[in-house]
Short mmCIF file of C-alpha atoms in Angstrom, two decimals:
data_model
loop_
_atom_site.label_atom_id
_atom_site.label_comp_id
_atom_site.label_asym_id
_atom_site.label_seq_id
_atom_site.Cartn_x
_atom_site.Cartn_y
_atom_site.Cartn_z
CA GLY A 21 131.75 34.51 123.08
CA ALA A 22 134.14 37.44 123.18
CA GLY A 23 132.73 40.85 123.93
CA VAL A 24 133.74 44.22 122.54
CA SER A 25 137.42 44.90 123.06
CA GLN A 26 139.26 48.19 122.93
CA SER A 27 142.93 49.10 122.88
CA PRO A 28 144.87 50.58 124.43
CA SER A 29 143.14 50.63 127.80
CA ASN A 30 145.06 53.76 128.76
CA LYS A 31 146.81 56.33 126.62
CA VAL A 32 148.81 59.30 127.83
CA THR A 33 149.95 61.72 125.17
CA GLU A 34 151.33 65.20 124.83
CA LYS A 35 149.26 68.07 123.53
CA GLY A 36 149.53 68.33 119.76
CA LYS A 37 150.24 64.65 119.12
CA ASP A 38 147.92 62.36 117.15
CA VAL A 39 146.36 59.27 118.75
CA GLU A 40 144.59 56.20 117.38
CA LEU A 41 142.11 54.20 119.41
CA ARG A 42 140.97 50.77 118.31
CA CYS A 43 137.71 48.90 118.72
CA ASP A 44 137.01 45.24 117.94
CA PRO A 45 133.23 44.73 117.93
CA ILE A 46 131.40 41.49 118.60
CA SER A 47 131.62 39.24 115.55
CA GLY A 48 128.53 39.55 113.36
CA HIS A 49 127.42 42.90 114.76
CA THR A 50 126.75 45.31 111.91
CA ALA A 51 126.41 48.50 113.96
CA LEU A 52 129.30 50.20 115.76
CA TYR A 53 129.25 53.35 117.86
CA TRP A 54 131.86 55.60 119.43
CA TYR A 55 131.10 57.69 122.52
CA ARG A 56 133.10 60.05 124.68
CA GLN A 57 132.63 60.19 128.44
CA ARG A 58 134.24 63.00 130.36
CA LEU A 59 134.79 62.58 134.09
CA GLY A 60 131.45 62.52 135.91
CA GLN A 61 129.52 63.06 132.70
CA GLY A 62 127.19 61.05 130.54
CA LEU A 63 127.99 59.48 127.20
CA GLU A 64 128.45 61.87 124.29
CA PHE A 65 127.73 60.33 120.89
CA LEU A 66 130.56 60.74 118.37
CA ILE A 67 130.01 58.54 115.31
CA TYR A 68 127.93 55.57 114.18
CA PHE A 69 128.61 52.93 111.50
CA GLN A 70 125.84 50.71 110.14
CA GLY A 71 126.78 48.04 107.64
CA ASN A 72 127.93 49.53 104.35
CA SER A 73 126.02 52.78 104.80
CA ALA A 74 127.80 56.11 105.08
CA PRO A 75 128.66 56.71 108.75
CA ASP A 76 126.74 59.20 110.85
CA LYS A 77 129.46 61.65 111.87
CA SER A 78 127.12 64.21 113.38
CA GLY A 79 128.60 63.89 116.86
CA LEU A 80 132.25 64.49 116.01
CA PRO A 81 133.23 67.67 117.90
CA SER A 82 135.76 68.97 115.36
CA ASP A 83 137.58 68.07 112.18
CA ARG A 84 140.45 66.80 114.33
CA PHE A 85 138.31 63.72 114.99
CA SER A 86 137.82 60.99 112.39
CA ALA A 87 136.96 57.30 112.37
CA GLU A 88 137.15 54.39 110.00
CA ARG A 89 135.66 50.96 109.98
CA THR A 90 137.53 48.49 107.82
CA GLY A 91 135.82 45.44 106.36
CA GLY A 92 132.74 46.06 108.43
CA SER A 93 134.55 44.99 111.57
CA VAL A 94 137.42 46.75 113.37
CA SER A 95 137.15 50.50 113.84
CA THR A 96 139.79 53.12 114.56
CA LEU A 97 139.06 56.52 116.07
CA THR A 98 141.79 59.06 115.29
CA ILE A 99 142.28 62.34 117.10
CA GLN A 100 144.76 64.68 115.47
CA ARG A 101 146.63 67.46 117.25
CA THR A 102 145.21 66.45 120.62
CA GLN A 103 144.11 69.10 123.08
CA GLN A 104 143.74 68.86 126.85
CA GLU A 105 139.94 69.03 126.51
CA ASP A 106 140.12 65.74 124.57
CA SER A 107 140.99 63.96 127.82
CA ALA A 108 138.18 61.49 128.48
CA VAL A 109 137.21 57.84 128.29
CA TYR A 110 136.37 56.81 124.72
CA LEU A 111 133.83 54.00 124.61
CA CYS A 112 132.98 51.78 121.69
CA ALA A 113 129.76 49.77 121.42
CA SER A 114 128.35 47.37 118.89
CA SER A 115 124.89 46.01 118.24
CA LEU A 116 123.50 43.29 116.03
CA ASP A 117 121.62 45.67 113.75
CA GLY A 118 121.38 49.38 114.46
CA THR A 119 118.83 50.25 111.82
CA ARG A 120 115.99 52.55 112.83
CA GLY A 121 113.15 50.87 114.62
CA ARG A 122 115.27 48.04 115.98
CA THR A 123 115.72 47.72 119.67
CA ASP A 124 119.06 45.95 119.67
CA THR A 125 121.06 46.21 122.82
CA GLN A 126 124.36 48.01 122.58
CA TYR A 127 127.29 46.08 124.01
CA PHE A 128 130.06 48.29 125.28
CA GLY A 129 133.78 47.77 125.46
CA PRO A 130 135.77 48.74 128.56
CA GLY A 131 136.88 52.02 127.01
CA THR A 132 140.19 53.75 126.41
CA ARG A 133 141.16 56.37 128.98
CA LEU A 134 142.91 59.18 127.12
CA THR A 135 144.95 61.74 129.03
CA VAL A 136 146.40 64.71 127.15
CA LEU A 137 149.14 66.48 129.07
CA SER B 13 116.04 72.39 123.69
CA GLN B 14 116.24 68.63 124.05
CA LYS B 15 117.37 67.31 127.41
CA ILE B 16 117.62 64.06 129.32
CA GLU B 17 118.07 64.65 133.02
CA GLN B 18 119.08 62.33 135.81
CA ASN B 19 119.76 63.38 139.36
CA SER B 20 123.45 64.21 139.48
CA GLU B 21 123.58 63.78 143.24
CA ALA B 22 124.42 60.31 144.51
CA LEU B 23 121.63 58.26 146.01
CA ASN B 24 122.62 56.61 149.29
CA ILE B 25 120.34 53.95 150.72
CA GLN B 26 120.47 51.15 153.25
CA GLU B 27 120.66 47.53 152.20
CA GLY B 28 117.25 45.93 151.84
CA LYS B 29 115.46 49.15 150.92
CA THR B 30 114.09 50.00 147.48
CA ALA B 31 116.18 52.37 145.38
CA THR B 32 114.33 54.62 142.94
CA LEU B 33 116.15 56.54 140.24
CA THR B 34 114.55 59.11 137.94
CA CYS B 35 115.04 59.94 134.27
CA ASN B 36 113.23 62.97 132.85
CA TYR B 37 113.28 64.12 129.25
CA THR B 38 112.09 67.15 127.32
CA ASN B 39 111.42 67.71 123.63
CA TYR B 40 111.90 64.10 122.62
CA SER B 41 109.40 61.64 121.22
CA PRO B 42 110.95 58.39 122.44
CA ALA B 43 110.31 55.12 120.72
CA TYR B 44 111.83 53.37 123.71
CA LEU B 45 113.99 53.96 126.72
CA GLN B 46 116.80 51.80 128.08
CA TRP B 47 118.56 51.59 131.43
CA TYR B 48 122.23 50.68 131.77
CA ARG B 49 124.52 50.00 134.72
CA GLN B 50 128.09 51.29 134.71
CA ASP B 51 130.76 50.27 137.19
CA PRO B 52 133.96 52.32 137.63
CA GLY B 53 136.41 51.71 134.81
CA ARG B 54 133.92 49.69 132.81
CA GLY B 55 131.59 50.31 129.91
CA PRO B 56 127.82 50.44 130.50
CA VAL B 57 125.90 47.17 130.63
CA PHE B 58 122.32 46.94 129.36
CA LEU B 59 119.65 46.15 131.96
CA LEU B 60 116.14 46.81 130.67
CA LEU B 61 114.27 48.29 127.74
CA ILE B 62 110.76 49.73 127.87
CA ARG B 63 108.78 50.84 124.83
CA GLU B 64 106.61 53.94 124.61
CA ASN B 65 103.41 51.90 124.75
CA GLU B 66 104.49 49.98 127.85
CA LYS B 67 103.81 51.24 131.37
CA GLU B 68 106.01 48.88 133.32
CA LYS B 69 108.70 46.24 132.82
CA ARG B 70 110.20 43.90 135.38
CA LYS B 71 113.29 41.74 135.57
CA GLU B 72 114.09 39.99 138.83
CA ARG B 73 114.57 42.75 141.43
CA LEU B 74 114.43 45.50 138.79
CA LYS B 75 111.35 47.44 137.70
CA VAL B 76 111.10 50.23 135.16
CA THR B 77 108.11 52.47 134.57
CA PHE B 78 107.53 54.81 131.65
CA ASP B 79 105.11 57.73 131.73
CA THR B 80 105.03 59.55 128.39
CA THR B 81 102.64 62.16 129.80
CA LEU B 82 105.03 63.11 132.59
CA LYS B 83 107.98 62.45 130.24
CA GLN B 84 109.59 60.37 132.93
CA SER B 85 110.97 56.91 133.58
CA LEU B 86 111.54 55.50 137.05
CA PHE B 87 114.02 52.70 137.75
CA HIS B 88 113.48 50.68 140.93
CA ILE B 89 115.75 48.14 142.61
CA THR B 90 113.95 46.25 145.35
CA ALA B 91 115.73 44.56 148.25
CA SER B 92 118.86 46.47 147.32
CA GLN B 93 122.30 45.01 148.03
CA PRO B 94 125.76 46.58 148.30
CA ALA B 95 126.58 44.85 144.99
CA ASP B 96 123.96 47.08 143.34
CA SER B 97 126.21 50.09 143.98
CA ALA B 98 127.05 51.59 140.58
CA THR B 99 126.08 54.41 138.25
CA TYR B 100 122.81 53.91 136.39
CA LEU B 101 122.27 55.56 133.02
CA CYS B 102 119.07 56.03 131.11
CA ALA B 103 119.09 56.31 127.33
CA LEU B 104 116.33 56.93 124.85
CA LEU B 105 115.87 56.41 121.15
CA SER B 106 113.82 59.16 119.62
CA TYR B 107 111.62 58.60 116.58
CA ASN B 108 113.57 61.09 114.50
CA THR B 109 117.03 59.67 115.06
CA ASP B 110 118.94 56.40 114.90
CA LYS B 111 121.07 57.28 117.90
CA LEU B 112 120.63 56.50 121.56
CA ILE B 113 120.81 59.64 123.69
CA PHE B 114 122.22 59.06 127.16
CA GLY B 115 121.58 60.83 130.42
CA THR B 116 124.45 61.74 132.72
CA GLY B 117 123.70 58.92 135.14
CA THR B 118 122.98 58.71 138.85
CA ARG B 119 125.39 57.05 141.24
CA LEU B 120 123.74 54.63 143.67
CA GLN B 121 125.49 53.63 146.89
CA VAL B 122 123.95 50.84 148.97
CA PHE B 123 125.25 50.60 152.52
CA PRO B 124 125.19 47.38 154.56
#
């Protein structure tokens, strides 16, 4: 079946503009995660959606970052008033059930490379 | 403070040898630890999971060990091949969180 898809694959924007990044998780997966990966760095957790529960936003670096997940499926990560330090690859992952104690594998999309000029 | 550390320097080995990558953690109580492979321009791909009560896990040419006393996991690739060249990330799930915490990864380069 289809894996996790993300769009766009690349996004170049000017400082101060808003951007929206999209993630289509694997059908039937209830958990969805967003990560940021700066060049040569590990994955930095941003936000986590699990079913109908309130999202875990503890990783969002500032109030310029927000995310939605509509209908328990597609998610959009929005960065307002982008800054140069926002330049990174933004990765989305989904898993069958992300509730505590489960060991579900996270399936990652290819990422969106964001460059803020 | 809580840390997950992987060797940031690239590991270069000759084809056919065993590659060993290290993941150390501090101030976590992991329920389990996972290893992922990441190729350039791609998202990570899951390889193996090992639970806190398991010492060793194997899958084909891959072997993972988990020592909760040393707070360390080792990832071995036997009979390494150039196609094994990639960055390998460890990630752990702690008992007090729902989130996987990732290390920074170690780049492996296998030369023919």
